[in-house]
PDB file of C-alpha atoms in Angstrom:
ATOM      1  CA  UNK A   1       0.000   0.000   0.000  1.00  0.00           C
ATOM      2  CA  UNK A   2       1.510   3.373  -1.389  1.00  0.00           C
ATOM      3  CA  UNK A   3       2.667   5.504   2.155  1.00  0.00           C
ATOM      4  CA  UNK A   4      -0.661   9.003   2.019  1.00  0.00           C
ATOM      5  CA  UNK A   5       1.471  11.920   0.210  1.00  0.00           C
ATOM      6  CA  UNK A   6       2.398  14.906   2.761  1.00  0.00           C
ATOM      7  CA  UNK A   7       0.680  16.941   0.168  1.00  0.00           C
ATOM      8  CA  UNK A   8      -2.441  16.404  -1.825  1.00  0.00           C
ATOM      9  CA  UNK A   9      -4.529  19.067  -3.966  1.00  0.00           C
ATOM     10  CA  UNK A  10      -8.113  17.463  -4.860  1.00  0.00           C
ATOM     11  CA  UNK A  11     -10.042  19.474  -7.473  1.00  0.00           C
ATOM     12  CA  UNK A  12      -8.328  22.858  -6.667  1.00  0.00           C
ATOM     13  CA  UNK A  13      -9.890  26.047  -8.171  1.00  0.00           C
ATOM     14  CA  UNK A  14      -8.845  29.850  -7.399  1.00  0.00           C
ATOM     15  CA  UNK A  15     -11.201  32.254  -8.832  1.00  0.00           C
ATOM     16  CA  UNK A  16     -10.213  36.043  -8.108  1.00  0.00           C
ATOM     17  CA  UNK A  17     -13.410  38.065  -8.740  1.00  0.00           C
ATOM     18  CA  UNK A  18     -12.547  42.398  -9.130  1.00  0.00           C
ATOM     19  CA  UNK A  19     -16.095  42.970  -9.711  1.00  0.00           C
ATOM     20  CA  UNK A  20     -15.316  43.529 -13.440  1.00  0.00           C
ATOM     21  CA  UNK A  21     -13.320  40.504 -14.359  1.00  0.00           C
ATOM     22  CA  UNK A  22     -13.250  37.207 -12.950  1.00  0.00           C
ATOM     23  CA  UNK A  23      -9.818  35.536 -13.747  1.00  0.00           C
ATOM     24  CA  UNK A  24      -9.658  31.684 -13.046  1.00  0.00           C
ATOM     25  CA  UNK A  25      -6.000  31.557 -11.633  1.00  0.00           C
ATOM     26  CA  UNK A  26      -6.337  27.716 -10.646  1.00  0.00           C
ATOM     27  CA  UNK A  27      -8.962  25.248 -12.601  1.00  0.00           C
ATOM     28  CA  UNK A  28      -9.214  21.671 -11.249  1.00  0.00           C
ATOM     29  CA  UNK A  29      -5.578  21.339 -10.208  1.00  0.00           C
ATOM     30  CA  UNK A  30      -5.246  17.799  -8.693  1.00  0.00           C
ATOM     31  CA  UNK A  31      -1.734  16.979  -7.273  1.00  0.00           C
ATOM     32  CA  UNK A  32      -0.029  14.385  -4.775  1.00  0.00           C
ATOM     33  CA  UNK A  33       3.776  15.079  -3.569  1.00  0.00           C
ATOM     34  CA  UNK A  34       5.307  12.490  -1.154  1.00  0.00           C
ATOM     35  CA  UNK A  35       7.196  12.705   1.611  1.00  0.00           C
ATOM     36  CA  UNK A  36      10.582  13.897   1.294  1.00  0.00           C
ATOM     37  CA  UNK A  37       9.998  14.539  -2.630  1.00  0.00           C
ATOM     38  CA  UNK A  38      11.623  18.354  -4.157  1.00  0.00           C
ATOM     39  CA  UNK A  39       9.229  20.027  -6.870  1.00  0.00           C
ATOM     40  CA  UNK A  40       9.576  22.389  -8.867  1.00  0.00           C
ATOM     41  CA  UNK A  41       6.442  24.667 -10.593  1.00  0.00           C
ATOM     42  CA  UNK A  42       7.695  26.361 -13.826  1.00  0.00           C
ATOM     43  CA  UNK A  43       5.082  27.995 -16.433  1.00  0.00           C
ATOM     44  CA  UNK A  44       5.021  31.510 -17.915  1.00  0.00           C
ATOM     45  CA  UNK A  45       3.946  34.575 -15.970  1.00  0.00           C
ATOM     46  CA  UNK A  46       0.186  34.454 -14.780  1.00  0.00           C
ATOM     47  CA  UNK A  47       0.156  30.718 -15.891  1.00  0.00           C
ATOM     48  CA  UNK A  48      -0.853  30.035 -11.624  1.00  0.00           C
ATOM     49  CA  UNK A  49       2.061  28.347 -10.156  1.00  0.00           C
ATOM     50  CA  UNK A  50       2.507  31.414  -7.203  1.00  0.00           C
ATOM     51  CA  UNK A  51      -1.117  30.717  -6.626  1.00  0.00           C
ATOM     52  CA  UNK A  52      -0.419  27.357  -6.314  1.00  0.00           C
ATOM     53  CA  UNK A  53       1.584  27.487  -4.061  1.00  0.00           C
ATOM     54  CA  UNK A  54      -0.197  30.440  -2.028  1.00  0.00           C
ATOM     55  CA  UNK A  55      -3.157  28.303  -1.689  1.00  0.00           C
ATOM     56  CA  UNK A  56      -1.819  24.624  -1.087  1.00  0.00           C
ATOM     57  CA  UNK A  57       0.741  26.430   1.827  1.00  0.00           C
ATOM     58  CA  UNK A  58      -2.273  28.252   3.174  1.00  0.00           C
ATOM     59  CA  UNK A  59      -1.624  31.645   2.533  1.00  0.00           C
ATOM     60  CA  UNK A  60      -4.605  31.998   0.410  1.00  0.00           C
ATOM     61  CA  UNK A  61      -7.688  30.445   0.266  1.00  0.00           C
ATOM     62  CA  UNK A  62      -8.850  28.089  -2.616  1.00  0.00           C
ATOM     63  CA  UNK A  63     -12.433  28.629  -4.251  1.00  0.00           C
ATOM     64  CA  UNK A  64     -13.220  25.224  -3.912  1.00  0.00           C
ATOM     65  CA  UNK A  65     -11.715  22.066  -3.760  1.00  0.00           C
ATOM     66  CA  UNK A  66      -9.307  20.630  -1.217  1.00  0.00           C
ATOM     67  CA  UNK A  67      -5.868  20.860  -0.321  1.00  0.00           C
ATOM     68  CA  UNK A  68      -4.601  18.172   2.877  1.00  0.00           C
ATOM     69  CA  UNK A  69      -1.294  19.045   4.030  1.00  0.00           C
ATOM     70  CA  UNK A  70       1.084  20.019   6.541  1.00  0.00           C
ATOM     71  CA  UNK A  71       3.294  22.527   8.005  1.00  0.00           C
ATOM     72  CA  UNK A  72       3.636  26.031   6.959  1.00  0.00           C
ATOM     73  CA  UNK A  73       6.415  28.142   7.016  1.00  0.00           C
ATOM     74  CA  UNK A  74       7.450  31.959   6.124  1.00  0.00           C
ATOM     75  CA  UNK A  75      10.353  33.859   4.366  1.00  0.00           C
ATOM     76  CA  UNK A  76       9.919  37.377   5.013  1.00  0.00           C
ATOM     77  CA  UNK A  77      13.037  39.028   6.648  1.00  0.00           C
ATOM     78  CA  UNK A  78      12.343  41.104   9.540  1.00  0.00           C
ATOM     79  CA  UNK A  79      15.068  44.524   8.664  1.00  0.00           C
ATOM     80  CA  UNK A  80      15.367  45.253  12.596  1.00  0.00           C
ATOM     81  CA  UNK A  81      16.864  41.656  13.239  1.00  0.00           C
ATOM     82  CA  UNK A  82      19.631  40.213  13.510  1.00  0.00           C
ATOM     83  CA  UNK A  83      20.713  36.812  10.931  1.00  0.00           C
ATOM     84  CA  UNK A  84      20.690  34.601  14.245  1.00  0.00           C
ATOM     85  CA  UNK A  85      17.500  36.767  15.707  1.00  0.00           C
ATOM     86  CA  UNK A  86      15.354  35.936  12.500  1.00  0.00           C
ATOM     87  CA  UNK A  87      16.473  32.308  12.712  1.00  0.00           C
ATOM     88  CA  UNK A  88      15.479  32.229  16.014  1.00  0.00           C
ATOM     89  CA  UNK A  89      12.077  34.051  15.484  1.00  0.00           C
ATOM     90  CA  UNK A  90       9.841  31.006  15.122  1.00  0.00           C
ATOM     91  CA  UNK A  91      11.306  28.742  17.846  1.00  0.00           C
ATOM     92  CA  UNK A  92      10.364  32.141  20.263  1.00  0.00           C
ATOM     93  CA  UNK A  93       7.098  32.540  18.573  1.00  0.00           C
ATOM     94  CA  UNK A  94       6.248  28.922  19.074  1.00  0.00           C
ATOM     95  CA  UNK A  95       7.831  29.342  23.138  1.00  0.00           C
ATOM     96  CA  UNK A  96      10.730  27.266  22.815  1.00  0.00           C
ATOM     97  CA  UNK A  97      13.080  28.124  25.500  1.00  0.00           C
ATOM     98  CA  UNK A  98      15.517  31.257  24.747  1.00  0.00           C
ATOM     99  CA  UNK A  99      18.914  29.404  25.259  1.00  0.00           C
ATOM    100  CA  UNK A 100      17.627  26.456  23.067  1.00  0.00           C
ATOM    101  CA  UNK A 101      16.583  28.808  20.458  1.00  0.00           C
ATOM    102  CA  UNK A 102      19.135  30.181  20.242  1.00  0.00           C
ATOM    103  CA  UNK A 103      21.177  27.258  20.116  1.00  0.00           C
ATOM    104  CA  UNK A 104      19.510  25.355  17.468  1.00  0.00           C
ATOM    105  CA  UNK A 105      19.590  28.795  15.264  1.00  0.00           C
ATOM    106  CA  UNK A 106      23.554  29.181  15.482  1.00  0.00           C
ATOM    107  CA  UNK A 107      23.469  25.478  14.526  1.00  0.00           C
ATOM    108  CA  UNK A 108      21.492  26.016  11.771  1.00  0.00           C
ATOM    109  CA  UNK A 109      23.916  29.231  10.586  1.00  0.00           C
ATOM    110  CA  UNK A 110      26.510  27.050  10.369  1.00  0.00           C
ATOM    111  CA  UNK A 111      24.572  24.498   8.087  1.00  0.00           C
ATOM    112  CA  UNK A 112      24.300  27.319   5.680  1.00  0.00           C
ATOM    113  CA  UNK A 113      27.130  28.479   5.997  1.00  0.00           C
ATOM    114  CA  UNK A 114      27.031  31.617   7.572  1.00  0.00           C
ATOM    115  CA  UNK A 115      28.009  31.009  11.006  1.00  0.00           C
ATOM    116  CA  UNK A 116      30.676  33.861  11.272  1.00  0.00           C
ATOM    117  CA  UNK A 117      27.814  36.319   9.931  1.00  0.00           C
ATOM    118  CA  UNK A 118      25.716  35.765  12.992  1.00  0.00           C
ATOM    119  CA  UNK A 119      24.905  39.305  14.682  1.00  0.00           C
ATOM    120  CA  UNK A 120      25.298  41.067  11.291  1.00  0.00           C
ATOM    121  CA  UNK A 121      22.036  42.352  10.093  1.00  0.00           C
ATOM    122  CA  UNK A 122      19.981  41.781   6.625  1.00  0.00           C
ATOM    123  CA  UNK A 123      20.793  45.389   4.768  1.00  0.00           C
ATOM    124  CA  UNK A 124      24.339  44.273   5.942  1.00  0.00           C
ATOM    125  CA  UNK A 125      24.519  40.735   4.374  1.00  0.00           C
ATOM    126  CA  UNK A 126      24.278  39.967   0.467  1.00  0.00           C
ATOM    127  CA  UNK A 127      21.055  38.507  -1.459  1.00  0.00           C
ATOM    128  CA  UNK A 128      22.636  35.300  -1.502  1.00  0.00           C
ATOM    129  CA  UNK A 129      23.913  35.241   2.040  1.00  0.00           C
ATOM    130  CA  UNK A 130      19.861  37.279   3.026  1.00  0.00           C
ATOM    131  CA  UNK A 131      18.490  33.829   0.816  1.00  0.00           C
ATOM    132  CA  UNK A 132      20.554  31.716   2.851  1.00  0.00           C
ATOM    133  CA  UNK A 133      19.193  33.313   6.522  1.00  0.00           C
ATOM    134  CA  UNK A 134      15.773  32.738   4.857  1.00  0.00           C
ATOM    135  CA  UNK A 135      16.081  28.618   4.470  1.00  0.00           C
ATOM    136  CA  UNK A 136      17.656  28.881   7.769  1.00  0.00           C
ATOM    137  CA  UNK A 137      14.393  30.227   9.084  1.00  0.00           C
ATOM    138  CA  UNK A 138      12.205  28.067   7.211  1.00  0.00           C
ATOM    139  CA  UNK A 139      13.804  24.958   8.234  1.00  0.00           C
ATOM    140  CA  UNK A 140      14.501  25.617  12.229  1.00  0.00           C
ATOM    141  CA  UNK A 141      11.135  24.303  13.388  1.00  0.00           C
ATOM    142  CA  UNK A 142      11.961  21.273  11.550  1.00  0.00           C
ATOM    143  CA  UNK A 143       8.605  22.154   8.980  1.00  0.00           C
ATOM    144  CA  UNK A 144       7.267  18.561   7.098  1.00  0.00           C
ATOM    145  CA  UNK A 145       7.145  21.057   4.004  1.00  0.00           C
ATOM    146  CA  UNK A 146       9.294  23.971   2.868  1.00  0.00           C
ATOM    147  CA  UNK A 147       7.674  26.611   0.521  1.00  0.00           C
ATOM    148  CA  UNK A 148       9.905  28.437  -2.096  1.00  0.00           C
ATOM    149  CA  UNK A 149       8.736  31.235  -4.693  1.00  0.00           C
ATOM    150  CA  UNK A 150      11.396  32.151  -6.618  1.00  0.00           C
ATOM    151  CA  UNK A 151      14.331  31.181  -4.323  1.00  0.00           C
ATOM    152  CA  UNK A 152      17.200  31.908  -6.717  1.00  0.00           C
ATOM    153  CA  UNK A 153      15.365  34.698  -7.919  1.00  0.00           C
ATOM    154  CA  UNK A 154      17.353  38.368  -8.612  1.00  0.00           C
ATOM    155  CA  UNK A 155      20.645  36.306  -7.721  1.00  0.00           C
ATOM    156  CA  UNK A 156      23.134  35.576  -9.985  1.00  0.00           C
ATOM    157  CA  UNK A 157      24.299  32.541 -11.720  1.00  0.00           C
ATOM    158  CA  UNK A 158      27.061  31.060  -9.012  1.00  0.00           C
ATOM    159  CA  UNK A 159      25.070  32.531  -5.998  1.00  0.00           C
ATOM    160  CA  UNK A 160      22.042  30.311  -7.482  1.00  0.00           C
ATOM    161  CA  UNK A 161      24.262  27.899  -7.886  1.00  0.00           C
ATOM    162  CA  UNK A 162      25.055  27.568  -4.308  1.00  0.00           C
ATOM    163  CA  UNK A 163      21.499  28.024  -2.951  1.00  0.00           C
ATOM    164  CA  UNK A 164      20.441  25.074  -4.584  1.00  0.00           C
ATOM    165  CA  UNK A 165      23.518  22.967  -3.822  1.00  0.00           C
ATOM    166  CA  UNK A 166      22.270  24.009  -0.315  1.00  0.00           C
ATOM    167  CA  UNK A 167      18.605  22.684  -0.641  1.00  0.00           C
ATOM    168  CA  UNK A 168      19.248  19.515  -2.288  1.00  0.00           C
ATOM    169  CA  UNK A 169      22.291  18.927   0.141  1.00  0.00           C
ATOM    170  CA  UNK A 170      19.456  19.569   3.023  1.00  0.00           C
ATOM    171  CA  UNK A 171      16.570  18.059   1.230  1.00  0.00           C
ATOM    172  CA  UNK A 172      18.833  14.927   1.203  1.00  0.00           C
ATOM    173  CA  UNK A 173      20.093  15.213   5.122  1.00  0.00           C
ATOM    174  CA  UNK A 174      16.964  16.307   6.720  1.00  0.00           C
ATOM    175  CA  UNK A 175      14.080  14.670   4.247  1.00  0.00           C
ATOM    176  CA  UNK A 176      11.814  17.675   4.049  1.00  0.00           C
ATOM    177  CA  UNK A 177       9.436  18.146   0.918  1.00  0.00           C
ATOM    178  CA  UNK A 178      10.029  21.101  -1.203  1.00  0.00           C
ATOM    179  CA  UNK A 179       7.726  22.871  -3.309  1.00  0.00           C
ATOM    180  CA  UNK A 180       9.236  24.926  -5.487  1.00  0.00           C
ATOM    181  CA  UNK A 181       8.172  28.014  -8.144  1.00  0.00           C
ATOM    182  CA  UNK A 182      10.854  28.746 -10.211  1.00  0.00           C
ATOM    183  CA  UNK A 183      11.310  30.659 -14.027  1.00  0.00           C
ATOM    184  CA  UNK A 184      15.096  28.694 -14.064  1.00  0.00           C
ATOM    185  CA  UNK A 185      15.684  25.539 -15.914  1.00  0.00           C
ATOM    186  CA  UNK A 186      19.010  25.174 -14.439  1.00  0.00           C
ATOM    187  CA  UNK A 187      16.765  25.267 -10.870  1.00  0.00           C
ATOM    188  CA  UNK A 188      14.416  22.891 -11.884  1.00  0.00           C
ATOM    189  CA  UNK A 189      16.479  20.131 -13.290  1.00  0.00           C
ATOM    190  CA  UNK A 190      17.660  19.642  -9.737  1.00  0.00           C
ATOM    191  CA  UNK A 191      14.490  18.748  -8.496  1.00  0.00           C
ATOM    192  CA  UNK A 192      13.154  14.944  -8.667  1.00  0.00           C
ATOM    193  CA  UNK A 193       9.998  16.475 -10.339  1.00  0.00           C
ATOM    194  CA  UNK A 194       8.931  19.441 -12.751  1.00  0.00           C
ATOM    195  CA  UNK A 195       5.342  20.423 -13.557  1.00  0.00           C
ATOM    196  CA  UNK A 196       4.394  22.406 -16.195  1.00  0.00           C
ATOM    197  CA  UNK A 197       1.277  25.292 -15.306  1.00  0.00           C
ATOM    198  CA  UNK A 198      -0.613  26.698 -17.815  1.00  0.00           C
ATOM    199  CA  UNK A 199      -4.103  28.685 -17.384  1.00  0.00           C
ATOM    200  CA  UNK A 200      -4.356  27.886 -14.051  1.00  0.00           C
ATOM    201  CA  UNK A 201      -3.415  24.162 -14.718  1.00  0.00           C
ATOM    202  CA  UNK A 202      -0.500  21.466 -14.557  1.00  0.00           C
ATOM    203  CA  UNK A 203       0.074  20.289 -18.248  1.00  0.00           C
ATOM    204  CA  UNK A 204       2.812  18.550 -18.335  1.00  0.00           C
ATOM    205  CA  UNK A 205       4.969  16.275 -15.597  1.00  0.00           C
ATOM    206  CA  UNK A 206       8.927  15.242 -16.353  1.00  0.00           C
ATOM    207  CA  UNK A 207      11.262  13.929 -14.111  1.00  0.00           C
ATOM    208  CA  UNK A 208      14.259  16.114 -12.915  1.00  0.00           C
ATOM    209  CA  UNK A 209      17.453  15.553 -11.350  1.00  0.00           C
TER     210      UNK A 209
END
């Protein structure tokens, strides 16, 4: 008996309504992704794959359908904090001890590599080294699922590079599910799965890396 995927869209539709126009952003999208499995979502602009993912991570709301899953987790930078602080952030928000916290957050700087840029703060840290604090973050409450839109995005080739050597090297070790939207080829092909969106639904399926 096949093991219930951490992830499974039944019937998914997204209708945004702006009293003028309605635009169908998702139609019927059904979708199962195992356990420990990294996707990627490519498809032109508009095509629905940052809905997608929106609505199966909970962010948004689907029209109707379903959408079983779990754990959700967030990207956004907090400018005021600290690398190690916005590590950190969740484990506080969640009351995990402050000494643990903080603990399990340096450990997690040095798994990407930035453990000697602890107490330095966003604006003073690159976009590659601001992506890297970000799958810190998403990944120290030990989430089932991590979210990604775009996470090589505005970076350039050999940063990109080493952001996904990063996720596939931790997608390996720690055996979370990925979900990722990405416009990059070179991205996808390091996934074990690409689908294809277009109009609001997943044409196409090929096998990545």
């Amino acid at each position: 008996m096949a093991a219930e995927p951490i992830i499974r869209g039944v019937d998914a539709h997204k209708v945004y309504n702006s009293g003028v126009v309605k635009v169908h952003a998702l139609r019927g999208v059904n979708l199962a992704i195992p356990r420990g499995e990294m996707v990627a979502i490519m498809g032109p602009s508009g095509c629905g794959k940052t809905t997608l993912l929106n609505c199966f991570s909970g962010l948004d709301d689907l029209t109707s359908g379903d959408v079983l899953i779990e754990g959700v987790q967030t990207y956004n930078l907090l400018p005021v904090l600290t690398a190690v602080e916005n590590v950190e952030l969740p484990l506080l928000v969640a009351r995990a001890p402050a000494r643990e916290a903080r603990r399990k957050a340096l450990a997690l700087m040095t798994a990407v590599e930035l453990d000697g840029w602890a107490d330095h703060k966003p604006a003073q840290l690159s976009a590659g080294q601001q992506q890297r604090v970000a799958i810190a973050r998403a990944l120290v409450n030990d989430p089932a699922i991590v979210w990604a839109d775009e996470p090589t995005g505005n970076l350039d080739s050999e940063t990109s590079a080493q952001i996904m050597d990063l996720l596939v090297r931790l997608n390996r070790e720690q055996g979370q599910t990925l979900v990722l939207v990405t416009h990059d080829a070179v991205v996808s092909a390091r996934a074990h799965r690409i689908l294809r969106m277009r109009n609001g639904e997943i044409v196409e399926e090929t096998r990545g890396g």
